[in-house]
PDB file of C-alpha atoms in Angstrom:
ATOM      1  CA  UNK L   1     122.508  65.475  58.339  1.00 84.00           C
ATOM      2  CA  UNK L   2     125.496  64.364  60.410  1.00 92.00           C
ATOM      3  CA  UNK L   3     125.507  64.970  64.148  1.00 96.00           C
ATOM      4  CA  UNK L   4     128.276  66.935  65.816  1.00 97.00           C
ATOM      5  CA  UNK L   5     129.749  63.754  67.294  1.00 97.00           C
ATOM      6  CA  UNK L   6     129.779  62.128  63.862  1.00 97.00           C
ATOM      7  CA  UNK L   7     131.578  65.107  62.332  1.00 97.00           C
ATOM      8  CA  UNK L   8     134.170  65.098  65.132  1.00 97.00           C
ATOM      9  CA  UNK L   9     134.823  61.371  64.808  1.00 97.00           C
ATOM     10  CA  UNK L  10     135.115  61.595  61.022  1.00 96.00           C
ATOM     11  CA  UNK L  11     137.620  64.471  61.138  1.00 96.00           C
ATOM     12  CA  UNK L  12     139.662  62.807  63.889  1.00 96.00           C
ATOM     13  CA  UNK L  13     139.774  59.550  61.908  1.00 96.00           C
ATOM     14  CA  UNK L  14     141.095  61.486  58.910  1.00 93.00           C
ATOM     15  CA  UNK L  15     143.639  63.195  61.209  1.00 93.00           C
ATOM     16  CA  UNK L  16     142.290  66.592  60.169  1.00 92.00           C
ATOM     17  CA  UNK L  17     141.788  67.682  63.759  1.00 93.00           C
ATOM     18  CA  UNK L  18     142.991  66.239  67.041  1.00 94.00           C
ATOM     19  CA  UNK L  19     140.834  65.319  70.018  1.00 94.00           C
ATOM     20  CA  UNK L  20     142.534  68.044  72.085  1.00 95.00           C
ATOM     21  CA  UNK L  21     141.523  70.741  69.603  1.00 95.00           C
ATOM     22  CA  UNK L  22     137.822  69.831  69.458  1.00 97.00           C
ATOM     23  CA  UNK L  23     135.377  71.667  71.685  1.00 97.00           C
ATOM     24  CA  UNK L  24     132.834  69.410  73.387  1.00 97.00           C
ATOM     25  CA  UNK L  25     129.892  71.659  74.225  1.00 97.00           C
ATOM     26  CA  UNK L  26     127.778  68.945  75.865  1.00 96.00           C
ATOM     27  CA  UNK L  27     126.709  69.776  79.419  1.00 96.00           C
ATOM     28  CA  UNK L  28     128.045  73.337  79.138  1.00 97.00           C
ATOM     29  CA  UNK L  29     125.842  76.354  80.013  1.00 96.00           C
ATOM     30  CA  UNK L  30     125.444  77.242  76.317  1.00 97.00           C
ATOM     31  CA  UNK L  31     124.926  73.686  75.069  1.00 98.00           C
ATOM     32  CA  UNK L  32     121.641  74.505  73.321  1.00 97.00           C
ATOM     33  CA  UNK L  33     123.111  77.521  71.522  1.00 97.00           C
ATOM     34  CA  UNK L  34     126.136  75.559  70.337  1.00 98.00           C
ATOM     35  CA  UNK L  35     123.907  72.716  69.171  1.00 98.00           C
ATOM     36  CA  UNK L  36     121.449  74.993  67.376  1.00 97.00           C
ATOM     37  CA  UNK L  37     124.174  76.938  65.603  1.00 98.00           C
ATOM     38  CA  UNK L  38     125.930  73.735  64.572  1.00 98.00           C
ATOM     39  CA  UNK L  39     122.648  72.415  63.165  1.00 97.00           C
ATOM     40  CA  UNK L  40     122.065  75.647  61.243  1.00 96.00           C
ATOM     41  CA  UNK L  41     125.587  75.652  59.784  1.00 97.00           C
ATOM     42  CA  UNK L  42     125.948  71.944  59.000  1.00 96.00           C
ATOM     43  CA  UNK L  43     122.464  71.782  57.474  1.00 95.00           C
ATOM     44  CA  UNK L  44     123.400  74.713  55.271  1.00 94.00           C
ATOM     45  CA  UNK L  45     126.676  73.060  54.255  1.00 93.00           C
ATOM     46  CA  UNK L  46     125.164  69.611  53.700  1.00 88.00           C
ATOM     47  CA  UNK L  47     121.845  70.417  52.068  1.00 81.00           C
ATOM     48  CA  UNK L  48     121.816  73.968  50.745  1.00 73.00           C
ATOM     49  CA  UNK L  49     125.312  74.396  49.350  1.00 74.00           C
ATOM     50  CA  UNK L  50     125.548  71.559  46.849  1.00 76.00           C
ATOM     51  CA  UNK L  51     125.644  73.990  43.953  1.00 82.00           C
ATOM     52  CA  UNK L  52     128.816  75.545  45.352  1.00 89.00           C
ATOM     53  CA  UNK L  53     130.983  72.444  44.749  1.00 87.00           C
ATOM     54  CA  UNK L  54     132.295  72.368  48.298  1.00 91.00           C
ATOM     55  CA  UNK L  55     131.419  68.826  49.305  1.00 90.00           C
ATOM     56  CA  UNK L  56     132.321  67.239  51.622  1.00 93.00           C
ATOM     57  CA  UNK L  57     131.803  70.270  53.838  1.00 95.00           C
ATOM     58  CA  UNK L  58     131.920  70.160  57.619  1.00 96.00           C
ATOM     59  CA  UNK L  59     131.453  72.569  60.526  1.00 97.00           C
ATOM     60  CA  UNK L  60     133.277  72.203  63.843  1.00 97.00           C
ATOM     61  CA  UNK L  61     134.056  74.119  67.035  1.00 98.00           C
ATOM     62  CA  UNK L  62     137.649  74.385  68.226  1.00 97.00           C
ATOM     63  CA  UNK L  63     138.793  74.446  71.819  1.00 96.00           C
ATOM     64  CA  UNK L  64     140.079  78.043  71.661  1.00 95.00           C
ATOM     65  CA  UNK L  65     138.597  80.884  73.693  1.00 93.00           C
ATOM     66  CA  UNK L  66     139.742  83.669  71.367  1.00 92.00           C
ATOM     67  CA  UNK L  67     137.143  85.102  69.005  1.00 92.00           C
ATOM     68  CA  UNK L  68     138.028  83.706  65.594  1.00 92.00           C
ATOM     69  CA  UNK L  69     136.772  81.553  62.738  1.00 94.00           C
ATOM     70  CA  UNK L  70     138.611  79.883  59.879  1.00 93.00           C
ATOM     71  CA  UNK L  71     137.945  78.260  56.527  1.00 93.00           C
ATOM     72  CA  UNK L  72     140.341  75.560  55.326  1.00 91.00           C
ATOM     73  CA  UNK L  73     140.620  72.782  52.757  1.00 89.00           C
ATOM     74  CA  UNK L  74     142.530  69.855  54.337  1.00 89.00           C
ATOM     75  CA  UNK L  75     142.655  66.409  52.714  1.00 83.00           C
ATOM     76  CA  UNK L  76     139.870  67.214  50.263  1.00 85.00           C
ATOM     77  CA  UNK L  77     137.460  68.383  52.976  1.00 92.00           C
ATOM     78  CA  UNK L  78     135.939  71.872  53.128  1.00 93.00           C
ATOM     79  CA  UNK L  79     136.028  72.890  56.786  1.00 95.00           C
ATOM     80  CA  UNK L  80     134.647  75.843  58.715  1.00 96.00           C
ATOM     81  CA  UNK L  81     136.129  76.040  62.207  1.00 96.00           C
ATOM     82  CA  UNK L  82     134.670  78.422  64.775  1.00 97.00           C
ATOM     83  CA  UNK L  83     136.443  78.926  68.076  1.00 97.00           C
ATOM     84  CA  UNK L  84     134.246  78.192  71.079  1.00 97.00           C
ATOM     85  CA  UNK L  85     135.231  81.634  72.368  1.00 96.00           C
ATOM     86  CA  UNK L  86     133.428  83.203  69.419  1.00 96.00           C
ATOM     87  CA  UNK L  87     130.120  81.844  70.669  1.00 97.00           C
ATOM     88  CA  UNK L  88     130.764  82.342  74.388  1.00 97.00           C
ATOM     89  CA  UNK L  89     132.134  85.890  74.218  1.00 95.00           C
ATOM     90  CA  UNK L  90     129.690  87.075  71.574  1.00 96.00           C
ATOM     91  CA  UNK L  91     126.769  85.607  73.547  1.00 97.00           C
ATOM     92  CA  UNK L  92     127.922  87.343  76.707  1.00 96.00           C
ATOM     93  CA  UNK L  93     128.805  90.720  75.192  1.00 94.00           C
ATOM     94  CA  UNK L  94     125.859  91.101  72.848  1.00 96.00           C
ATOM     95  CA  UNK L  95     123.163  89.275  74.804  1.00 96.00           C
ATOM     96  CA  UNK L  96     123.473  87.945  78.340  1.00 96.00           C
ATOM     97  CA  UNK L  97     125.480  90.900  79.675  1.00 93.00           C
ATOM     98  CA  UNK L  98     123.993  93.470  77.326  1.00 94.00           C
ATOM     99  CA  UNK L  99     121.474  95.392  79.426  1.00 93.00           C
ATOM    100  CA  UNK L 100     121.418  98.392  77.115  1.00 93.00           C
ATOM    101  CA  UNK L 101     117.861  97.857  75.889  1.00 94.00           C
ATOM    102  CA  UNK L 102     116.576  97.785  79.469  1.00 93.00           C
ATOM    103  CA  UNK L 103     118.817 100.257  81.290  1.00 92.00           C
ATOM    104  CA  UNK L 104     119.266 103.088  78.788  1.00 92.00           C
ATOM    105  CA  UNK L 105     116.145 105.259  78.913  1.00 93.00           C
ATOM    106  CA  UNK L 106     116.369 106.509  75.319  1.00 94.00           C
ATOM    107  CA  UNK L 107     117.065 103.068  73.840  1.00 95.00           C
ATOM    108  CA  UNK L 108     114.364 101.472  75.976  1.00 94.00           C
ATOM    109  CA  UNK L 109     111.818 104.068  74.884  1.00 94.00           C
ATOM    110  CA  UNK L 110     112.661 103.598  71.191  1.00 94.00           C
ATOM    111  CA  UNK L 111     112.964  99.801  71.115  1.00 95.00           C
ATOM    112  CA  UNK L 112     110.880  98.252  73.907  1.00 94.00           C
ATOM    113  CA  UNK L 113     107.817  98.148  71.646  1.00 93.00           C
ATOM    114  CA  UNK L 114     109.793  96.222  69.000  1.00 93.00           C
ATOM    115  CA  UNK L 115     110.853  93.637  71.600  1.00 93.00           C
ATOM    116  CA  UNK L 116     107.222  93.263  72.678  1.00 92.00           C
ATOM    117  CA  UNK L 117     105.762  93.073  69.154  1.00 90.00           C
ATOM    118  CA  UNK L 118     108.342  90.676  67.754  1.00 92.00           C
ATOM    119  CA  UNK L 119     108.874  88.711  70.965  1.00 92.00           C
ATOM    120  CA  UNK L 120     112.660  88.657  70.724  1.00 93.00           C
ATOM    121  CA  UNK L 121     115.301  90.169  73.024  1.00 96.00           C
ATOM    122  CA  UNK L 122     117.178  92.565  70.769  1.00 96.00           C
ATOM    123  CA  UNK L 123     120.490  91.631  72.363  1.00 96.00           C
ATOM    124  CA  UNK L 124     119.832  88.058  71.257  1.00 97.00           C
ATOM    125  CA  UNK L 125     119.150  89.305  67.729  1.00 97.00           C
ATOM    126  CA  UNK L 126     122.561  91.026  67.801  1.00 97.00           C
ATOM    127  CA  UNK L 127     124.236  87.793  68.921  1.00 97.00           C
ATOM    128  CA  UNK L 128     122.428  85.698  66.328  1.00 97.00           C
ATOM    129  CA  UNK L 129     123.284  88.023  63.438  1.00 97.00           C
ATOM    130  CA  UNK L 130     126.938  88.295  64.473  1.00 96.00           C
ATOM    131  CA  UNK L 131     127.509  84.529  64.456  1.00 97.00           C
ATOM    132  CA  UNK L 132     125.503  84.062  61.254  1.00 97.00           C
ATOM    133  CA  UNK L 133     127.620  86.755  59.594  1.00 97.00           C
ATOM    134  CA  UNK L 134     130.723  84.818  60.655  1.00 96.00           C
ATOM    135  CA  UNK L 135     129.405  81.593  59.135  1.00 97.00           C
ATOM    136  CA  UNK L 136     128.467  83.182  55.812  1.00 97.00           C
ATOM    137  CA  UNK L 137     131.815  84.982  55.632  1.00 96.00           C
ATOM    138  CA  UNK L 138     133.729  81.722  56.088  1.00 96.00           C
ATOM    139  CA  UNK L 139     131.375  79.925  53.701  1.00 96.00           C
ATOM    140  CA  UNK L 140     132.379  82.426  51.036  1.00 95.00           C
ATOM    141  CA  UNK L 141     136.024  81.448  51.553  1.00 94.00           C
ATOM    142  CA  UNK L 142     135.115  77.811  50.923  1.00 94.00           C
ATOM    143  CA  UNK L 143     133.315  78.797  47.726  1.00 94.00           C
ATOM    144  CA  UNK L 144     136.305  80.873  46.621  1.00 93.00           C
ATOM    145  CA  UNK L 145     138.667  77.912  47.029  1.00 86.00           C
ATOM    146  CA  UNK L 146     141.807  80.051  47.392  1.00 78.00           C
ATOM    147  CA  UNK L 147     143.708  77.304  49.164  1.00 66.00           C
ATOM    148  CA  UNK L 148     146.345  76.731  46.486  1.00 68.00           C
ATOM    149  CA  UNK L 149     147.624  80.127  47.594  1.00 71.00           C
ATOM    150  CA  UNK L 150     146.671  80.101  51.300  1.00 72.00           C
ATOM    151  CA  UNK L 151     146.404  77.130  53.669  1.00 67.00           C
ATOM    152  CA  UNK L 152     143.463  78.790  55.372  1.00 71.00           C
ATOM    153  CA  UNK L 153     141.772  82.143  55.852  1.00 75.00           C
ATOM    154  CA  UNK L 154     140.648  83.375  59.242  1.00 74.00           C
ATOM    155  CA  UNK L 155     138.693  86.337  60.504  1.00 70.00           C
ATOM    156  CA  UNK L 156     141.185  87.962  62.829  1.00 64.00           C
ATOM    157  CA  UNK L 157     143.887  90.344  61.705  1.00 53.00           C
ATOM    158  CA  UNK L 158     147.021  88.323  60.982  1.00 43.00           C
ATOM    159  CA  UNK L 159     150.281  88.999  62.775  1.00 39.00           C
ATOM    160  CA  UNK L 160     153.905  88.898  61.729  1.00 37.00           C
ATOM    161  CA  UNK L 161     154.898  87.976  58.195  1.00 40.00           C
ATOM    162  CA  UNK L 162     151.364  86.833  57.292  1.00 50.00           C
ATOM    163  CA  UNK L 163     150.095  90.331  57.918  1.00 61.00           C
ATOM    164  CA  UNK L 164     151.460  91.668  54.638  1.00 71.00           C
ATOM    165  CA  UNK L 165     149.092  93.296  52.181  1.00 79.00           C
ATOM    166  CA  UNK L 166     148.045  91.639  48.979  1.00 83.00           C
ATOM    167  CA  UNK L 167     145.371  92.778  46.562  1.00 89.00           C
ATOM    168  CA  UNK L 168     144.112  89.187  46.382  1.00 91.00           C
ATOM    169  CA  UNK L 169     143.677  88.930  50.175  1.00 90.00           C
ATOM    170  CA  UNK L 170     141.772  92.191  50.376  1.00 93.00           C
ATOM    171  CA  UNK L 171     139.523  91.155  47.492  1.00 95.00           C
ATOM    172  CA  UNK L 172     138.899  87.734  49.066  1.00 94.00           C
ATOM    173  CA  UNK L 173     137.853  89.406  52.319  1.00 94.00           C
ATOM    174  CA  UNK L 174     135.795  92.057  50.524  1.00 96.00           C
ATOM    175  CA  UNK L 175     133.991  89.329  48.582  1.00 97.00           C
ATOM    176  CA  UNK L 176     133.381  87.265  51.752  1.00 96.00           C
ATOM    177  CA  UNK L 177     132.006  90.314  53.577  1.00 97.00           C
ATOM    178  CA  UNK L 178     129.664  91.153  50.711  1.00 97.00           C
ATOM    179  CA  UNK L 179     128.462  87.548  50.546  1.00 96.00           C
ATOM    180  CA  UNK L 180     127.688  87.589  54.279  1.00 97.00           C
ATOM    181  CA  UNK L 181     125.993  90.981  54.006  1.00 97.00           C
ATOM    182  CA  UNK L 182     123.852  89.608  51.169  1.00 97.00           C
ATOM    183  CA  UNK L 183     122.759  86.602  53.234  1.00 96.00           C
ATOM    184  CA  UNK L 184     121.737  88.377  56.465  1.00 97.00           C
ATOM    185  CA  UNK L 185     118.739  90.466  55.238  1.00 97.00           C
ATOM    186  CA  UNK L 186     116.681  87.461  54.010  1.00 96.00           C
ATOM    187  CA  UNK L 187     116.773  86.061  57.566  1.00 95.00           C
ATOM    188  CA  UNK L 188     115.578  89.387  58.999  1.00 96.00           C
ATOM    189  CA  UNK L 189     112.866  89.771  56.361  1.00 96.00           C
ATOM    190  CA  UNK L 190     111.677  86.205  56.884  1.00 95.00           C
ATOM    191  CA  UNK L 191     111.380  86.877  60.623  1.00 94.00           C
ATOM    192  CA  UNK L 192     109.628  90.225  60.002  1.00 93.00           C
ATOM    193  CA  UNK L 193     107.134  88.678  57.550  1.00 93.00           C
ATOM    194  CA  UNK L 194     106.085  85.981  60.029  1.00 91.00           C
ATOM    195  CA  UNK L 195     104.347  88.613  62.142  1.00 91.00           C
ATOM    196  CA  UNK L 196     100.900  90.159  61.621  1.00 89.00           C
ATOM    197  CA  UNK L 197     100.531  92.556  58.685  1.00 89.00           C
ATOM    198  CA  UNK L 198     100.005  95.550  60.960  1.00 91.00           C
ATOM    199  CA  UNK L 199     103.472  94.996  62.417  1.00 91.00           C
ATOM    200  CA  UNK L 200     105.155  94.763  59.008  1.00 93.00           C
ATOM    201  CA  UNK L 201     105.833  98.482  58.748  1.00 94.00           C
ATOM    202  CA  UNK L 202     108.810 100.333  57.306  1.00 95.00           C
ATOM    203  CA  UNK L 203     109.470 101.799  60.743  1.00 95.00           C
ATOM    204  CA  UNK L 204     109.616  98.409  62.449  1.00 95.00           C
ATOM    205  CA  UNK L 205     111.849  96.945  59.748  1.00 96.00           C
ATOM    206  CA  UNK L 206     114.139  99.971  59.968  1.00 97.00           C
ATOM    207  CA  UNK L 207     114.508  99.485  63.709  1.00 96.00           C
ATOM    208  CA  UNK L 208     115.300  95.791  63.279  1.00 97.00           C
ATOM    209  CA  UNK L 209     117.922  96.668  60.666  1.00 97.00           C
ATOM    210  CA  UNK L 210     119.452  99.289  62.979  1.00 97.00           C
ATOM    211  CA  UNK L 211     119.865  96.610  65.646  1.00 97.00           C
ATOM    212  CA  UNK L 212     121.335  94.197  63.079  1.00 97.00           C
ATOM    213  CA  UNK L 213     123.867  96.736  61.798  1.00 97.00           C
ATOM    214  CA  UNK L 214     124.822  97.685  65.342  1.00 96.00           C
ATOM    215  CA  UNK L 215     125.269  94.013  66.229  1.00 95.00           C
ATOM    216  CA  UNK L 216     127.801  93.547  63.428  1.00 94.00           C
ATOM    217  CA  UNK L 217     129.641  96.753  64.350  1.00 92.00           C
ATOM    218  CA  UNK L 218     129.751  95.632  67.983  1.00 91.00           C
ATOM    219  CA  UNK L 219     131.037  92.225  66.876  1.00 91.00           C
ATOM    220  CA  UNK L 220     133.982  93.860  65.098  1.00 85.00           C
ATOM    221  CA  UNK L 221     134.559  95.862  68.235  1.00 83.00           C
ATOM    222  CA  UNK L 222     134.676  92.956  70.667  1.00 83.00           C
ATOM    223  CA  UNK L 223     137.211  91.323  68.342  1.00 79.00           C
ATOM    224  CA  UNK L 224     139.373  94.354  69.099  1.00 68.00           C
ATOM    225  CA  UNK L 225     139.602  95.516  65.503  1.00 60.00           C
ATOM    226  CA  UNK L 226     138.178  99.010  65.641  1.00 64.00           C
ATOM    227  CA  UNK L 227     140.898 101.117  67.242  1.00 66.00           C
ATOM    228  CA  UNK L 228     143.424 101.080  64.393  1.00 74.00           C
ATOM    229  CA  UNK L 229     144.393 104.132  62.369  1.00 82.00           C
ATOM    230  CA  UNK L 230     143.121 104.093  58.811  1.00 89.00           C
ATOM    231  CA  UNK L 231     145.104 102.068  56.271  1.00 90.00           C
ATOM    232  CA  UNK L 232     144.524 100.888  52.721  1.00 91.00           C
ATOM    233  CA  UNK L 233     147.301  98.747  51.244  1.00 85.00           C
ATOM    234  CA  UNK L 234     148.263  97.009  54.475  1.00 82.00           C
ATOM    235  CA  UNK L 235     147.205  93.966  56.512  1.00 79.00           C
ATOM    236  CA  UNK L 236     145.292  90.890  55.405  1.00 80.00           C
ATOM    237  CA  UNK L 237     141.836  92.497  55.721  1.00 86.00           C
ATOM    238  CA  UNK L 238     140.523  95.905  54.696  1.00 90.00           C
ATOM    239  CA  UNK L 239     140.412  98.331  57.615  1.00 90.00           C
ATOM    240  CA  UNK L 240     137.421  97.640  59.934  1.00 89.00           C
ATOM    241  CA  UNK L 241     135.910 101.048  59.213  1.00 90.00           C
ATOM    242  CA  UNK L 242     136.133 100.442  55.464  1.00 93.00           C
ATOM    243  CA  UNK L 243     134.467  97.070  56.069  1.00 93.00           C
ATOM    244  CA  UNK L 244     131.777  98.734  58.186  1.00 92.00           C
ATOM    245  CA  UNK L 245     130.962 101.160  55.358  1.00 94.00           C
ATOM    246  CA  UNK L 246     130.429  98.612  52.603  1.00 96.00           C
ATOM    247  CA  UNK L 247     128.834  95.930  54.832  1.00 96.00           C
ATOM    248  CA  UNK L 248     126.198  98.255  56.309  1.00 95.00           C
ATOM    249  CA  UNK L 249     125.466  99.766  52.902  1.00 96.00           C
ATOM    250  CA  UNK L 250     124.957  96.309  51.380  1.00 97.00           C
ATOM    251  CA  UNK L 251     122.685  95.067  54.195  1.00 97.00           C
ATOM    252  CA  UNK L 252     120.329  98.023  53.824  1.00 96.00           C
ATOM    253  CA  UNK L 253     120.455  97.842  50.024  1.00 96.00           C
ATOM    254  CA  UNK L 254     119.544  94.142  49.946  1.00 97.00           C
ATOM    255  CA  UNK L 255     116.727  94.631  52.448  1.00 97.00           C
ATOM    256  CA  UNK L 256     115.251  97.455  50.393  1.00 96.00           C
ATOM    257  CA  UNK L 257     115.355  95.430  47.170  1.00 95.00           C
ATOM    258  CA  UNK L 258     113.118  92.840  48.819  1.00 95.00           C
ATOM    259  CA  UNK L 259     110.347  95.112  50.103  1.00 94.00           C
ATOM    260  CA  UNK L 260     107.876  97.322  48.254  1.00 91.00           C
ATOM    261  CA  UNK L 261     108.751 100.567  50.029  1.00 92.00           C
ATOM    262  CA  UNK L 262     111.823 102.746  50.368  1.00 93.00           C
ATOM    263  CA  UNK L 263     114.022 102.534  53.439  1.00 95.00           C
ATOM    264  CA  UNK L 264     115.758 105.616  54.806  1.00 95.00           C
ATOM    265  CA  UNK L 265     119.365 104.413  55.033  1.00 95.00           C
ATOM    266  CA  UNK L 266     120.404 107.614  56.824  1.00 94.00           C
ATOM    267  CA  UNK L 267     117.930 107.027  59.647  1.00 96.00           C
ATOM    268  CA  UNK L 268     118.857 103.331  59.923  1.00 97.00           C
ATOM    269  CA  UNK L 269     122.565 104.117  60.147  1.00 95.00           C
ATOM    270  CA  UNK L 270     122.049 107.009  62.574  1.00 95.00           C
ATOM    271  CA  UNK L 271     120.067 104.722  64.876  1.00 96.00           C
ATOM    272  CA  UNK L 272     122.631 101.919  64.499  1.00 96.00           C
ATOM    273  CA  UNK L 273     125.444 104.281  65.427  1.00 95.00           C
ATOM    274  CA  UNK L 274     123.462 105.622  68.372  1.00 95.00           C
ATOM    275  CA  UNK L 275     122.951 102.075  69.699  1.00 96.00           C
ATOM    276  CA  UNK L 276     126.616 101.268  69.083  1.00 94.00           C
ATOM    277  CA  UNK L 277     127.880 104.380  70.865  1.00 93.00           C
ATOM    278  CA  UNK L 278     125.688 103.681  73.875  1.00 93.00           C
ATOM    279  CA  UNK L 279     126.836 100.041  73.803  1.00 92.00           C
ATOM    280  CA  UNK L 280     130.454 101.239  74.022  1.00 89.00           C
ATOM    281  CA  UNK L 281     129.680 103.540  76.924  1.00 87.00           C
ATOM    282  CA  UNK L 282     127.606 100.857  78.655  1.00 84.00           C
ATOM    283  CA  UNK L 283     130.423  98.294  78.383  1.00 82.00           C
ATOM    284  CA  UNK L 284     133.229 100.808  79.067  1.00 82.00           C
ATOM    285  CA  UNK L 285     135.032  99.959  75.835  1.00 81.00           C
ATOM    286  CA  UNK L 286     136.628 102.266  73.219  1.00 81.00           C
ATOM    287  CA  UNK L 287     134.022 104.344  71.447  1.00 84.00           C
ATOM    288  CA  UNK L 288     133.792 102.940  67.936  1.00 83.00           C
ATOM    289  CA  UNK L 289     131.455 105.698  66.763  1.00 88.00           C
ATOM    290  CA  UNK L 290     133.847 108.423  67.856  1.00 86.00           C
ATOM    291  CA  UNK L 291     136.690 106.623  66.055  1.00 85.00           C
ATOM    292  CA  UNK L 292     134.523 106.135  62.967  1.00 88.00           C
ATOM    293  CA  UNK L 293     133.521 109.811  62.884  1.00 89.00           C
ATOM    294  CA  UNK L 294     137.106 110.914  63.464  1.00 89.00           C
ATOM    295  CA  UNK L 295     138.365 108.848  60.537  1.00 90.00           C
ATOM    296  CA  UNK L 296     135.407 109.178  58.177  1.00 89.00           C
ATOM    297  CA  UNK L 297     135.195 112.966  58.463  1.00 90.00           C
ATOM    298  CA  UNK L 298     138.755 113.253  57.156  1.00 93.00           C
ATOM    299  CA  UNK L 299     139.047 110.208  54.889  1.00 92.00           C
ATOM    300  CA  UNK L 300     135.549 109.636  53.464  1.00 93.00           C
ATOM    301  CA  UNK L 301     136.639 110.335  49.882  1.00 95.00           C
ATOM    302  CA  UNK L 302     139.668 108.051  50.168  1.00 96.00           C
ATOM    303  CA  UNK L 303     137.544 105.313  51.745  1.00 95.00           C
ATOM    304  CA  UNK L 304     134.994 105.588  48.950  1.00 96.00           C
ATOM    305  CA  UNK L 305     137.775 105.482  46.368  1.00 96.00           C
ATOM    306  CA  UNK L 306     139.305 102.391  47.969  1.00 96.00           C
ATOM    307  CA  UNK L 307     135.979 100.557  48.021  1.00 97.00           C
ATOM    308  CA  UNK L 308     135.704 101.302  44.293  1.00 97.00           C
ATOM    309  CA  UNK L 309     139.222  99.927  43.821  1.00 96.00           C
ATOM    310  CA  UNK L 310     138.275  96.732  45.660  1.00 96.00           C
ATOM    311  CA  UNK L 311     135.156  96.436  43.542  1.00 96.00           C
ATOM    312  CA  UNK L 312     137.115  96.905  40.314  1.00 96.00           C
ATOM    313  CA  UNK L 313     140.048  94.679  41.284  1.00 96.00           C
ATOM    314  CA  UNK L 314     137.654  91.912  42.309  1.00 96.00           C
ATOM    315  CA  UNK L 315     136.693  91.492  38.649  1.00 94.00           C
ATOM    316  CA  UNK L 316     140.132  90.012  37.892  1.00 93.00           C
ATOM    317  CA  UNK L 317     139.742  87.056  40.295  1.00 94.00           C
ATOM    318  CA  UNK L 318     137.320  84.503  38.767  1.00 93.00           C
ATOM    319  CA  UNK L 319     137.176  82.409  41.943  1.00 93.00           C
ATOM    320  CA  UNK L 320     135.329  85.058  43.958  1.00 95.00           C
ATOM    321  CA  UNK L 321     131.698  84.367  44.865  1.00 95.00           C
ATOM    322  CA  UNK L 322     130.557  87.420  42.939  1.00 95.00           C
ATOM    323  CA  UNK L 323     132.164  86.073  39.765  1.00 94.00           C
ATOM    324  CA  UNK L 324     131.202  82.423  40.213  1.00 91.00           C
ATOM    325  CA  UNK L 325     127.596  83.241  41.142  1.00 88.00           C
ATOM    326  CA  UNK L 326     126.867  86.770  39.864  1.00 82.00           C
ATOM    327  CA  UNK L 327     123.119  86.351  40.426  1.00 72.00           C
ATOM    328  CA  UNK L 328     123.734  86.106  44.170  1.00 63.00           C
ATOM    329  CA  UNK L 329     125.392  89.516  44.421  1.00 58.00           C
TER     330      UNK L 329
END
């Protein structure tokens, strides 16, 4: 596998990215996290994605402190760019400055045993899942190869003229979200199965999944995407609350398919929303759960109908991951 320096030099030589736009994480406080995530992503692109016909594929960090990630297809390369701010701000918000699991009495009582048994800070699990979700979402865009229509696709809500609705854009984002939601549970199950049999209980897995779901909801929140009024045929992405509904449903569904017992999705979601609400209060940020409940209580039928529309309309676009690789859905 190529090193980060080798990737940077290659892309600069091809004039795909300039030196000024590349983030050099060496000797920074989060050097190890940047290096480990690069290794995870580039290994996946180089060794595990050959069947997707996306070679040569490269992963790089950009020198931008906004939370964002982008997939693009310049000069025959397949590139995933993640802003350095995505790692720094997500690490801080979800892990290093997230004292919820220690300082909130209810959360500490419910989850301290999980941290002890599985030997992982749950804030770190939130951070890890959020950045992995970002990678798998952008990977889906590379697989889709929609770049005859769009120069690139990024995670943040577009502004100005690019913010216009198109059925294709919403289906591309829906497909990328579902791909990412499909890929997260195997990581959690692999981690869960590495522990002694007596710890591999439905209750423990449910708690891990509640933390995972909350981490993704919190990630949407720190991107500043969860305070908008409900919309359907607008913007370049489905509304964050619509995304939250189908992403969380898919994560739990995929996890349950891969175990020999039934998971209580209602309990998992209730716990995830409880963690998320307390996270909002703890960080003094807009209450996503209150906004979700406000919107969902009035628009649940319309949201369900629109998810069905996305699912149906996605059948007409053969380049989506679900249509190229139906066995992976």
